[in-house]
């Protein structure tokens, strides 16, 4: 079945933030979720945190367990001992922290149950929100933000209450939580439950970016490129897109590729543009799949490769990218990268007629993409 949708403003794309309703009374004292164990001497040997390990084992300190867990995360993220055992130590330590009421431990456990793992934790919507509620009661900033996001958007089995959700997000943002500051920027940018104020949105994005938050880098670039909330400044847009791309944010990769493609704050360079589109396309970003496919089809910036181009265009078309569908129809008609199928070309073009899309020309730019949590609705 062909799925053709009209293009959404600003190429809205997403990060995942979903959870389920807490129905079964799950508590932080539930049975252990990992079979691993660790005694005091092993803790010191593995983390080099002698004081924290003694506090955890001898003082029963939840805060100490959270610091131990964070130490394991640093090792895990740094690529040291990246294996199932290291992950299990992270879960083990955060579970210990959560059982002792540590806010970070409670929030971390909520996220583990929200997404599930392929190791020891099955996805459990009830427990996910149960731990989240416990963390909210303790004013954990990210928990406040996530609960507020659910309420503001009516997601994850949480009742819709935009005003209460906004207050939770604002409370978390005022505590300096980068995700919340970025979310306040998005809400203020479009007037979602508040007066639209792009200049104030810009300030929220700046606060979030000051913590190194990749999505805020990208969103600042978006405002600078479009001259909204700040004076138009292509060079600053390029700088922030580059910062976001260096953190491997897929919207940042797309926008940096666009900067090189269209010469936004930098000299146009198709060869430099393509790898950024390809990286974002491999992470299923709609416009990136179209642009990667278009460049592979045309041979701009990369050796023409019709089968690879078809692959990306087909994926983009499946998620409703109309320009990709139009180019795909041409390829079916001409047998480029795929067997000649005039009837398939007609089917695709008929689907396009139902939209308000007009064919691209050389002067048409694929719009910049904001970085949004998944299912965020303006």
Coordinates of N, CA, C and O in Angstrom, one line a residue, residues 2-6 317 320-330 344-359:
X2 N 0.6 2.2 -0.8 CA 1.4 3.4 -0.9 C 0.9 4.4 0.1 O -0.2 4.6 0.3
X3 N 1.9 5.0 0.8 CA 1.7 5.9 1.9 C 2.2 7.3 1.5 O 3.4 7.5 1.6
X4 N 1.4 8.1 0.9 CA 1.8 9.4 0.5 C 1.2 10.5 1.4 O 0.0 10.5 1.6
X5 N 2.0 11.3 2.0 CA 1.5 12.4 2.8 C 2.1 13.7 2.4 O 3.2 13.7 1.8
X6 N 1.4 14.8 2.6 CA 2.0 16.1 2.2 C 3.1 16.4 3.2 O 3.0 16.0 4.4
X317 N 9.9 7.0 0.2 CA 8.6 7.0 -0.4 C 7.6 6.2 0.6 O 6.5 6.6 0.8
X320 N 6.2 8.4 3.2 CA 5.5 9.5 2.7 C 6.2 10.6 2.1 O 5.7 11.7 2.0
X321 N 7.5 10.5 1.7 CA 8.2 11.5 1.1 C 7.8 11.7 -0.3 O 8.1 10.8 -1.2
X322 N 7.1 12.8 -0.7 CA 6.6 12.9 -2.0 C 7.6 13.1 -3.1 O 7.5 12.5 -4.2
X323 N 8.6 14.0 -2.8 CA 9.7 14.1 -3.9 C 10.3 12.8 -4.2 O 10.7 12.5 -5.4
X324 N 10.6 12.0 -3.2 CA 11.2 10.7 -3.4 C 10.2 9.8 -4.3 O 10.7 9.1 -5.2
X325 N 8.9 9.9 -4.0 CA 8.0 9.1 -4.8 C 7.9 9.6 -6.2 O 7.9 8.7 -7.1
X326 N 8.1 10.9 -6.5 CA 8.1 11.4 -7.8 C 9.3 10.9 -8.6 O 9.2 10.4 -9.8
X327 N 10.5 10.9 -7.9 CA 11.7 10.4 -8.6 C 11.6 8.9 -8.8 O 12.0 8.3 -9.8
X328 N 11.0 8.2 -7.8 CA 10.9 6.8 -7.9 C 10.0 6.4 -9.1 O 10.3 5.4 -9.8
X329 N 8.9 7.2 -9.3 CA 8.1 6.9 -10.5 C 8.8 7.0 -11.8 O 8.7 6.2 -12.7
X330 N 9.7 8.0 -11.9 CA 10.5 8.2 -13.1 C 11.4 7.0 -13.3 O 11.6 6.5 -14.4
X344 N 3.5 0.6 -12.4 CA 3.9 1.1 -11.0 C 4.2 2.6 -11.0 O 3.8 3.3 -10.1
X345 N 4.8 3.1 -12.1 CA 5.0 4.5 -12.2 C 3.7 5.3 -12.1 O 3.6 6.3 -11.5
X346 N 2.7 4.8 -12.9 CA 1.4 5.4 -12.9 C 0.8 5.4 -11.5 O 0.2 6.4 -11.0
X347 N 0.9 4.3 -10.8 CA 0.3 4.1 -9.5 C 0.9 5.2 -8.5 O 0.2 5.8 -7.7
X348 N 2.2 5.3 -8.6 CA 2.9 6.3 -7.7 C 2.5 7.7 -8.1 O 2.2 8.6 -7.2
X349 N 2.4 8.0 -9.3 CA 2.0 9.4 -9.7 C 0.5 9.7 -9.4 O 0.2 10.8 -9.0
X350 N -0.3 8.7 -9.5 CA -1.7 8.9 -9.1 C -1.8 9.2 -7.6 O -2.6 10.0 -7.1
X351 N -0.9 8.6 -6.8 CA -0.9 8.8 -5.4 C -0.5 10.3 -5.1 O -1.0 10.9 -4.2
X352 N 0.5 10.8 -5.9 CA 1.0 12.1 -5.7 C -0.1 13.2 -6.0 O -0.1 14.2 -5.3
X353 N -0.9 12.9 -7.0 CA -2.0 13.8 -7.3 C -2.9 14.2 -6.2 O -3.4 15.3 -6.0
X354 N -3.0 13.2 -5.2 CA -3.9 13.4 -4.1 C -3.3 14.4 -3.0 O -3.9 14.8 -2.1
X355 N -2.0 14.7 -3.2 CA -1.4 15.7 -2.3 C -1.3 17.1 -3.0 O -1.6 17.2 -4.2
X356 N -0.9 18.1 -2.2 CA -0.8 19.4 -2.8 C 0.7 19.7 -3.2 O 1.0 20.9 -3.5
X357 N 1.5 18.7 -3.4 CA 2.9 18.9 -3.7 C 3.1 19.3 -5.1 O 2.4 18.9 -6.1
X358 N 4.0 20.2 -5.3 CA 4.4 20.7 -6.6 C 5.9 20.2 -6.9 O 6.7 20.2 -6.0
X359 N 6.2 19.8 -8.1 CA 7.5 19.3 -8.4 C 8.6 20.2 -8.0 O 8.5 21.4 -8.2

